[in-house]
mmCIF file of C-alpha atoms in Angstrom:
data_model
loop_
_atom_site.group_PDB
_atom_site.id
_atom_site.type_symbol
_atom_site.label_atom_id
_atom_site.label_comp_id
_atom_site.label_asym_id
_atom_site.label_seq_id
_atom_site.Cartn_x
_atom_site.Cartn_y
_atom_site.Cartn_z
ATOM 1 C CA UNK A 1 0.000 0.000 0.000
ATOM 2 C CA UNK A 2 1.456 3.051 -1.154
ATOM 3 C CA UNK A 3 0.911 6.046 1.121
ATOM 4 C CA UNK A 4 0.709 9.808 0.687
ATOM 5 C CA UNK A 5 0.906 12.714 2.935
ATOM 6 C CA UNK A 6 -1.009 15.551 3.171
ATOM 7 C CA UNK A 7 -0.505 18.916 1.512
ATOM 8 C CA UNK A 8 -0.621 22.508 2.262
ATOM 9 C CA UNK A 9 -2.082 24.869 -0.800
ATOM 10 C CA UNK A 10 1.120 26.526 -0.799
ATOM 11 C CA UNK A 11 3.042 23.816 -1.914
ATOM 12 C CA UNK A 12 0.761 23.383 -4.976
ATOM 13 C CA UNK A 13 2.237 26.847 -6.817
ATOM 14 C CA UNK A 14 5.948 25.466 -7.393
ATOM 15 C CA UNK A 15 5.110 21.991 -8.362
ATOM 16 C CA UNK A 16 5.727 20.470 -11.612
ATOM 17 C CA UNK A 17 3.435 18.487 -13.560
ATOM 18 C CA UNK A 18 5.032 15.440 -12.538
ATOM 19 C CA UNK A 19 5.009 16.386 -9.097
ATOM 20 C CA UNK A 20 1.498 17.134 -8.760
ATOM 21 C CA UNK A 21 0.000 14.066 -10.433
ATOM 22 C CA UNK A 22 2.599 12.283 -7.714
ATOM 23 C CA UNK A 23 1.034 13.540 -4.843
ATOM 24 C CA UNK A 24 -2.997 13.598 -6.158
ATOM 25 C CA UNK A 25 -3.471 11.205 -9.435
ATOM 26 C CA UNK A 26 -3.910 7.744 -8.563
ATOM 27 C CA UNK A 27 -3.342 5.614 -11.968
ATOM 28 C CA UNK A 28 -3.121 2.029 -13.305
ATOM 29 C CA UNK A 29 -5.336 0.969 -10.577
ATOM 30 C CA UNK A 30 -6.357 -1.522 -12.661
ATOM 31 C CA UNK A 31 -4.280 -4.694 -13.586
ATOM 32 C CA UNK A 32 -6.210 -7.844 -14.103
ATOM 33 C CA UNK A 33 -6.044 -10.224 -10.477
ATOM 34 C CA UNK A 34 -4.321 -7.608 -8.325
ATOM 35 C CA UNK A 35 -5.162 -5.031 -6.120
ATOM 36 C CA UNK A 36 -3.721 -1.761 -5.598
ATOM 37 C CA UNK A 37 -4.509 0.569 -2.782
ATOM 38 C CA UNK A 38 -3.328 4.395 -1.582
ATOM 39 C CA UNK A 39 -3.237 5.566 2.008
ATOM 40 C CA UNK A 40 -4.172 8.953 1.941
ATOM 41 C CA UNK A 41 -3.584 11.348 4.587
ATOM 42 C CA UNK A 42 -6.494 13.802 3.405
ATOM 43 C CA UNK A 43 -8.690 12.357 6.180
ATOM 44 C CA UNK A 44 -6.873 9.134 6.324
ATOM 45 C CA UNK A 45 -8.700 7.412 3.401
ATOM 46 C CA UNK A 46 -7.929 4.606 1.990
ATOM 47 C CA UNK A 47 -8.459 4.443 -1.965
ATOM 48 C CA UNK A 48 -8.045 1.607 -4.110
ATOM 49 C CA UNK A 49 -9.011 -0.547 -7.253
ATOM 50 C CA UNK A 50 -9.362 -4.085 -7.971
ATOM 51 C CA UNK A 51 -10.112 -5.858 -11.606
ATOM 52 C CA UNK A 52 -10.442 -9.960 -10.791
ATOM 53 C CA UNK A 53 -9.752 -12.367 -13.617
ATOM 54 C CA UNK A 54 -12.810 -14.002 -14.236
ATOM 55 C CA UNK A 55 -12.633 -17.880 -12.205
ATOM 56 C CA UNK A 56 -10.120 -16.434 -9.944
ATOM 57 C CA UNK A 57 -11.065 -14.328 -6.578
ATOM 58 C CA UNK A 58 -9.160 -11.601 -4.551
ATOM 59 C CA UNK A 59 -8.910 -10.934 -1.025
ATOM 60 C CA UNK A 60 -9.068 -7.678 0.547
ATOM 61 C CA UNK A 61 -5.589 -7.916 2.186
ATOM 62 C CA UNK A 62 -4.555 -6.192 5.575
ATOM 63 C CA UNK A 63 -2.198 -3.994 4.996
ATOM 64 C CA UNK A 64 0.275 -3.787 7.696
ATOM 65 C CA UNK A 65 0.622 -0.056 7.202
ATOM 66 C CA UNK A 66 -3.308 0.057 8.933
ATOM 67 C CA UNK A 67 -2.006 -1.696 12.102
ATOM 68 C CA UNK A 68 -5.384 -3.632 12.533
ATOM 69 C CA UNK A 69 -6.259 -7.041 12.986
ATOM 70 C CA UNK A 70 -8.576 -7.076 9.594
ATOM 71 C CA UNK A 71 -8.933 -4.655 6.638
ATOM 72 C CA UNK A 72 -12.321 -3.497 8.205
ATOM 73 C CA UNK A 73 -11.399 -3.268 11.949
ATOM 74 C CA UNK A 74 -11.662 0.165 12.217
ATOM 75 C CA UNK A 75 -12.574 1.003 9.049
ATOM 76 C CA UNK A 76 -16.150 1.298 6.786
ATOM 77 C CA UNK A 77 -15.679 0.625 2.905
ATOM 78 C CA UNK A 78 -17.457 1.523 -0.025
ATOM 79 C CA UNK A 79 -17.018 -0.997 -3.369
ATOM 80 C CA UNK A 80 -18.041 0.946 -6.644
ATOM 81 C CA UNK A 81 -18.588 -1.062 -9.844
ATOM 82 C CA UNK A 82 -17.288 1.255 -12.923
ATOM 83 C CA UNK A 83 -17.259 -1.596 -15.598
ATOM 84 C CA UNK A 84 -18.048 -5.215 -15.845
ATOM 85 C CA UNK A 85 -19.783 -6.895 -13.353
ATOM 86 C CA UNK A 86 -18.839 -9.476 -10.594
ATOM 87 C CA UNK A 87 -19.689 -10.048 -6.987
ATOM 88 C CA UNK A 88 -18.585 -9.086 -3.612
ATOM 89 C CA UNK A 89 -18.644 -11.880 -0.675
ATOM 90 C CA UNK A 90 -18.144 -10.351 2.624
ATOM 91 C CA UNK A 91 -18.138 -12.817 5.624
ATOM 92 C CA UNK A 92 -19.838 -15.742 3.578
ATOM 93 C CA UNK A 93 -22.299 -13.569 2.002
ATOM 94 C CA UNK A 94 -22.141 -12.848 -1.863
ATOM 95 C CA UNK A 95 -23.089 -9.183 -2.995
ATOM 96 C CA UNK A 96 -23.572 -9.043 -7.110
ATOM 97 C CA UNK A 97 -21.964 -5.719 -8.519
ATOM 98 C CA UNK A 98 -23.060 -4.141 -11.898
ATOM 99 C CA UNK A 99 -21.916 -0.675 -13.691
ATOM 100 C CA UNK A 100 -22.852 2.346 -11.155
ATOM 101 C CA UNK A 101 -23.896 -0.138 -8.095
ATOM 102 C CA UNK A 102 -22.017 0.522 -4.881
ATOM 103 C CA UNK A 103 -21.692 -1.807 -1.957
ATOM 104 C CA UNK A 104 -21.613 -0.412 1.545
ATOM 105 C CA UNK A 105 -19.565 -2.556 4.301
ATOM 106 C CA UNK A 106 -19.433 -1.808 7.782
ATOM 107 C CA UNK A 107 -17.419 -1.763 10.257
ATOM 108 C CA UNK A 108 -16.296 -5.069 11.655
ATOM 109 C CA UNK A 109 -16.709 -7.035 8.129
ATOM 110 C CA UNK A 110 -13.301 -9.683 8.489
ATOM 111 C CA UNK A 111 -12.933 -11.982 5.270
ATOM 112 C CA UNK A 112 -13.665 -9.827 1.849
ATOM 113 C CA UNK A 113 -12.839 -11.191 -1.510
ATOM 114 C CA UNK A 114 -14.069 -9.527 -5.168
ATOM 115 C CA UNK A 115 -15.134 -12.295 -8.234
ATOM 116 C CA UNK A 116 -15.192 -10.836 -11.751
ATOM 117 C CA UNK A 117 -18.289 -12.450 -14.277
ATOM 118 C CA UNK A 118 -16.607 -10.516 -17.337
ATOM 119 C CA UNK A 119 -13.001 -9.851 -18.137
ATOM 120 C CA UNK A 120 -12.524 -5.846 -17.376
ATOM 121 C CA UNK A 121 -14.489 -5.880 -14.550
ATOM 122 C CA UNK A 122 -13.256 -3.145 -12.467
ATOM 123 C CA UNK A 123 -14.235 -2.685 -8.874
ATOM 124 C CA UNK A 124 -13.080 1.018 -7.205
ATOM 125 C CA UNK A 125 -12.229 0.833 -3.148
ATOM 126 C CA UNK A 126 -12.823 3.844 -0.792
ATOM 127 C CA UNK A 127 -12.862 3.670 2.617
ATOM 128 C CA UNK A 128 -12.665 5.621 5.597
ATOM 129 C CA UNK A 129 -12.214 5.288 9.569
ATOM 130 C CA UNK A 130 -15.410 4.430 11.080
ATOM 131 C CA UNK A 131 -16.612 4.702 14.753
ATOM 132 C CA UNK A 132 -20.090 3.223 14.404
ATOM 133 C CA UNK A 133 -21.253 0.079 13.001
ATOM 134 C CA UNK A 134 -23.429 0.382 9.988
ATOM 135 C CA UNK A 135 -24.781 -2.398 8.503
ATOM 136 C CA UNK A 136 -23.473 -3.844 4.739
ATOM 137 C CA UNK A 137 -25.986 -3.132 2.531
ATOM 138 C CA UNK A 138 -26.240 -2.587 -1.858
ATOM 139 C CA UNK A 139 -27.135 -0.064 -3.059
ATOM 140 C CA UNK A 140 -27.917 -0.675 -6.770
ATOM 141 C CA UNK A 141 -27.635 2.237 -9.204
ATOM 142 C CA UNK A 142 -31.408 2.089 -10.108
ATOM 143 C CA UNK A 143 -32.418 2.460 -6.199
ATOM 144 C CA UNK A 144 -29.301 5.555 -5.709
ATOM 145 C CA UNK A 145 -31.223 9.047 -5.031
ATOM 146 C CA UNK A 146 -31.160 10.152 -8.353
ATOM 147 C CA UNK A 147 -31.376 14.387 -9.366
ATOM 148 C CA UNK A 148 -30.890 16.223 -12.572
ATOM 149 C CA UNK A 149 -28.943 19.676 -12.343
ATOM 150 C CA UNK A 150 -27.114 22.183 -15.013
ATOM 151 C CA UNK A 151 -27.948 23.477 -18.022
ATOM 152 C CA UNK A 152 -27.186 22.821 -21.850
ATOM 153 C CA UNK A 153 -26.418 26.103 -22.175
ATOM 154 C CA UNK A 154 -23.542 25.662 -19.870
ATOM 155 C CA UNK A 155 -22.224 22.119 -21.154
ATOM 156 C CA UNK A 156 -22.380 21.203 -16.973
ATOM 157 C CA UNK A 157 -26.381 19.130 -17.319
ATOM 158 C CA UNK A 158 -25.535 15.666 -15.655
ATOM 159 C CA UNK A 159 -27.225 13.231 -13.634
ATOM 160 C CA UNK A 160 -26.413 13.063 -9.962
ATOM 161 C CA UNK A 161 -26.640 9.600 -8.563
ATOM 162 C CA UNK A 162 -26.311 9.446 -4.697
ATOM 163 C CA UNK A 163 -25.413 5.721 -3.155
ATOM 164 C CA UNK A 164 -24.378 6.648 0.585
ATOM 165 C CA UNK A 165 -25.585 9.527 2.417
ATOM 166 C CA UNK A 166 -27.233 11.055 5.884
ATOM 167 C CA UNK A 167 -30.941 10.422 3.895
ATOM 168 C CA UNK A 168 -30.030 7.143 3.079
ATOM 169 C CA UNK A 169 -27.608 4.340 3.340
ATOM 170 C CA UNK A 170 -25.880 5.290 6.535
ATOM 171 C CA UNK A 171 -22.106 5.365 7.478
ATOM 172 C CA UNK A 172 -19.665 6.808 9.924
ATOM 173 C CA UNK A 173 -17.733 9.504 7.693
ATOM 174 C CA UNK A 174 -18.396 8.267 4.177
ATOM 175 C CA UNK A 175 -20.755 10.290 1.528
ATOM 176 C CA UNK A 176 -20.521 8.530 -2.559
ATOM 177 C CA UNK A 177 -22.308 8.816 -5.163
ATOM 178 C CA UNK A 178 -21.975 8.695 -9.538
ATOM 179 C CA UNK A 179 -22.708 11.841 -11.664
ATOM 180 C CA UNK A 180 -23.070 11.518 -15.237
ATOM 181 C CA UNK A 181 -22.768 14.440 -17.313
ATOM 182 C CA UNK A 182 -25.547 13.894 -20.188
ATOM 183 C CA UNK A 183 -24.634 13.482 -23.976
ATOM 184 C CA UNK A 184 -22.965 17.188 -25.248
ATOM 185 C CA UNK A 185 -22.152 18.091 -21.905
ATOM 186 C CA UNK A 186 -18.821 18.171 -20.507
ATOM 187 C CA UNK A 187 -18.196 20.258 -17.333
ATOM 188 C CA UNK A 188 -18.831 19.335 -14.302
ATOM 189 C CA UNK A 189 -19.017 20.711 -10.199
ATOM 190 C CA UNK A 190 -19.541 23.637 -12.676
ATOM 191 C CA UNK A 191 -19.812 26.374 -11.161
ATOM 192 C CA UNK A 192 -16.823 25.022 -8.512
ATOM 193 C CA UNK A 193 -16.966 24.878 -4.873
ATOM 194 C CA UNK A 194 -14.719 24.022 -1.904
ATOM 195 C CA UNK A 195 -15.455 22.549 1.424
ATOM 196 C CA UNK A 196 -12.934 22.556 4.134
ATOM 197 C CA UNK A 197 -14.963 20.751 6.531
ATOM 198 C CA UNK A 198 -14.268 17.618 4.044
ATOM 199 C CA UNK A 199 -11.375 15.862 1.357
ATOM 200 C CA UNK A 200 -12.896 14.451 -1.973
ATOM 201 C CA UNK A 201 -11.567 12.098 -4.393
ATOM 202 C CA UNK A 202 -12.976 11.584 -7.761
ATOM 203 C CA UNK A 203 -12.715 8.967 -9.843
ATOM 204 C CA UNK A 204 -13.264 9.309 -13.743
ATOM 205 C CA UNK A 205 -14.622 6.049 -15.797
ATOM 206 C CA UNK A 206 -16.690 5.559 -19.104
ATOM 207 C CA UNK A 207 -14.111 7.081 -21.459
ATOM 208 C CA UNK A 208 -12.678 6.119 -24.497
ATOM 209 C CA UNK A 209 -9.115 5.321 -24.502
ATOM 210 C CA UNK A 210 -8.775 8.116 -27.260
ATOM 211 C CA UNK A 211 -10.829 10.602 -24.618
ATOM 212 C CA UNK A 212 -9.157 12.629 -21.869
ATOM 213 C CA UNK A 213 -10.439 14.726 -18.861
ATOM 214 C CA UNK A 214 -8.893 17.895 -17.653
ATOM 215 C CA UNK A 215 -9.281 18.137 -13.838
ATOM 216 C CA UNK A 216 -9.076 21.310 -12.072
ATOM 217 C CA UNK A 217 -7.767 22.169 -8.830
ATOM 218 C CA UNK A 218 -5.991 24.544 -6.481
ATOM 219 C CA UNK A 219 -7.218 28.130 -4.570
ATOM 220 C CA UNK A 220 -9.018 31.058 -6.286
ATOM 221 C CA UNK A 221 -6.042 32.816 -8.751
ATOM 222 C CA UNK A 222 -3.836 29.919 -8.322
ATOM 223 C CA UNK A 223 -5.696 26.876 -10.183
ATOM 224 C CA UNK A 224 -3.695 23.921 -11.930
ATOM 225 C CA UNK A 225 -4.707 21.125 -13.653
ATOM 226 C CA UNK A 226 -4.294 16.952 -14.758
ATOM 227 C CA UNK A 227 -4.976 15.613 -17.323
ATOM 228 C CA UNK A 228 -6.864 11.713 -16.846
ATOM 229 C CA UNK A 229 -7.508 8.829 -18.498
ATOM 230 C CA UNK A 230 -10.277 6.602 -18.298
ATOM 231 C CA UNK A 231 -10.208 4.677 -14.571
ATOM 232 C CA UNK A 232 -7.884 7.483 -13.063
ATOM 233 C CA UNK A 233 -8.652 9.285 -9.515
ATOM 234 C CA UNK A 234 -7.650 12.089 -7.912
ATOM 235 C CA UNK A 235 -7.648 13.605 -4.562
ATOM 236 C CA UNK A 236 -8.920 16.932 -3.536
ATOM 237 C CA UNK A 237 -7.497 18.416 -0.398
ATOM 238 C CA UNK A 238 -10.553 20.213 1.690
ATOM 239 C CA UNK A 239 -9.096 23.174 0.911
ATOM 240 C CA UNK A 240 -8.802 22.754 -3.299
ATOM 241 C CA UNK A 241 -11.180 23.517 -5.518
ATOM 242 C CA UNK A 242 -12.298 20.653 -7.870
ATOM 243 C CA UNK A 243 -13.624 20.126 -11.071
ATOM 244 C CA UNK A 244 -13.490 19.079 -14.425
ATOM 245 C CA UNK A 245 -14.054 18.982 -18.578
ATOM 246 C CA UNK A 246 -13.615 16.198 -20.699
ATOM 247 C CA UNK A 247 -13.318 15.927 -24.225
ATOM 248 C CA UNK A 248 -16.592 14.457 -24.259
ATOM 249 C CA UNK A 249 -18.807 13.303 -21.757
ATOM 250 C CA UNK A 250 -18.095 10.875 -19.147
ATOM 251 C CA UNK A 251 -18.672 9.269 -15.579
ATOM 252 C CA UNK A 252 -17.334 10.003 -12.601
ATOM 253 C CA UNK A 253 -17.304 8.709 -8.872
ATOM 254 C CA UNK A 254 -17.220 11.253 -6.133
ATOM 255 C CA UNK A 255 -16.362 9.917 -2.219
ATOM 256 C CA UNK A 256 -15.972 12.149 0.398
ATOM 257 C CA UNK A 257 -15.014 12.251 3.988
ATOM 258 C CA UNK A 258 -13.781 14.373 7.266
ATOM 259 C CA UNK A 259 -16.113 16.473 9.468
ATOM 260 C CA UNK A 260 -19.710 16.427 8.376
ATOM 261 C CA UNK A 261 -21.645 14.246 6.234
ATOM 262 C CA UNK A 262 -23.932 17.099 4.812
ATOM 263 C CA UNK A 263 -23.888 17.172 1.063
ATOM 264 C CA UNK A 264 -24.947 21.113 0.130
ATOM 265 C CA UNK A 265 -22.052 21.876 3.503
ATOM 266 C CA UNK A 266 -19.694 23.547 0.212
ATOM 267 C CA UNK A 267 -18.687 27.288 -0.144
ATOM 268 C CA UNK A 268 -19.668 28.192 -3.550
ATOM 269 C CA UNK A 269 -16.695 29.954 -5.995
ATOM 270 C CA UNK A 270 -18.375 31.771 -9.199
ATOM 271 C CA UNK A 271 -16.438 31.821 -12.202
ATOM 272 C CA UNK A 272 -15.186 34.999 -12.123
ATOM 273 C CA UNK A 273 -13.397 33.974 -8.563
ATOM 274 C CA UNK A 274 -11.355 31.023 -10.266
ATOM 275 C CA UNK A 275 -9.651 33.140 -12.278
ATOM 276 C CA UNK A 276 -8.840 35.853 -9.034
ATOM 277 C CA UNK A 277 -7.145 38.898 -9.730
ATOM 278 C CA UNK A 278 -7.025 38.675 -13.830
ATOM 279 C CA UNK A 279 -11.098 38.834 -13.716
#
């Protein structure tokens, strides 16, 4: 498990490119019967991504980094199906995961393993510390609180998906969901926000190998940007700004955690304030 400190927005001016994807792009999380996983000191998450080969099942490891007797001692985990589809068996019980479903597993869970039906079947990881016990429960994509917001006229319409949160399936830190920016659209968390009460990581999927995203991040005056493929994440200090346009449109996972699990809790930027001083 690789693992990654946290960073102050003052450091973010002088980096390089390479340098910043280093400390905030996760990529080639997916490579067919492993597991890869990040420790992340934004709110001590722990991000990963698993693709099984299809006959052939992998166990959630624990990682001695976590100092725990079991993966989910301590912790509460969220598996996100972005292609494929496959199952999850948590303590004896099997969980079937299709595109956009999410799996919530509590605290306390010991033996996890993931089971691919397809080649490609990718399964994203993200979990955080927990000090309640929840109970494990699916939350399939058709049954996730589902909103429409932005406008055509902006390129930012998309379809906000909501698996885990305070109005529905419950967890200790923990808020996910899947937005879906519709066909022609290409911005999204358009207009951006911030929210220091909370770290995000996003996670972009449903692109073309040809297609790219540009994510944005950084203060007011001071934004940078990545540019993502297609099963890349990236992680959004509380205190960054975050969004993105790709060069068409796309999916993308959003997990948060940290202080508060209330979804509006962000302090709104207008466009005019990205750009600071130059506007």
């Amino acid at each position: 498990m690789e693992i990654r400190h946290a960073t102050h927005p003052d450091e973010l001016v002088g980096m390089s490119d390479e340098e910043l994807r280093a400390r905030f792009v996760i990529s080639d999380l997916f490579t067919p019967g492993l597991l890869k996983a990040v420790y992340s000191h934004e709110d001590r998450m722990v991000l990963g991504g698993v693709s099984p080969i299809p006959g052939t099942a992998v166990e959630l490891e624990n990682f001695a980094d976590l100092r725990a007797e079991y993966f989910c001692q301590r912790r509460e985990l969220a598996v996100s199906g972005l292609s494929g589809s496959g199952s999850v068996v948590v303590d004896g019980t099997r969980y079937p995961i299709g595109h956009m479903d999410v799996l919530y597993i509590g605290r306390g869970a010991r033996d996890i393993s993931f089971e691919a039906d397809v080649t490609d079947t990718r399964f994203f990881l993200s979990s955080a510390v927990s000090h309640s016990d929840y109970p494990t429960t699916l939350v399939p994509a058709a049954e996730a609180l589902t909103t429409e917001t932005g406008e055509q006229e902006h390129a930012n319409r998309r379809i906000v998906r909501k698996h885990i949160h305070e109005d529905g399936v419950r967890s200790s830190q923990l808020v996910l969901g899947i937005t879906a920016p519709e066909p022609g659209n290409i911005w999204n968390s358009m207009p951006p926000h911030t929210h220091d009460r909370r770290t995000e990581v996003y996670v972009y999927f449903d692109l073309d190998e040809n297609e790219r995203l540009f994510h944005f991040m950084g203060v007011p005056g001071q934004t940078r940007h990545v540019v993502l493929r297609n099963g890349d994440a990236v992680i959004s200090p509380a205190w960054s700004m975050h969004f993105g346009a790709g060069t068409t449109n796309y999916s993308f996972l959003w997990v948060m955690a940290g202080e508060n699990q209330m979804f509006a809790d962000m302090d709104q930027i207008s466009v005019p304030e990205v750009a600071g001083s130059i506007s």
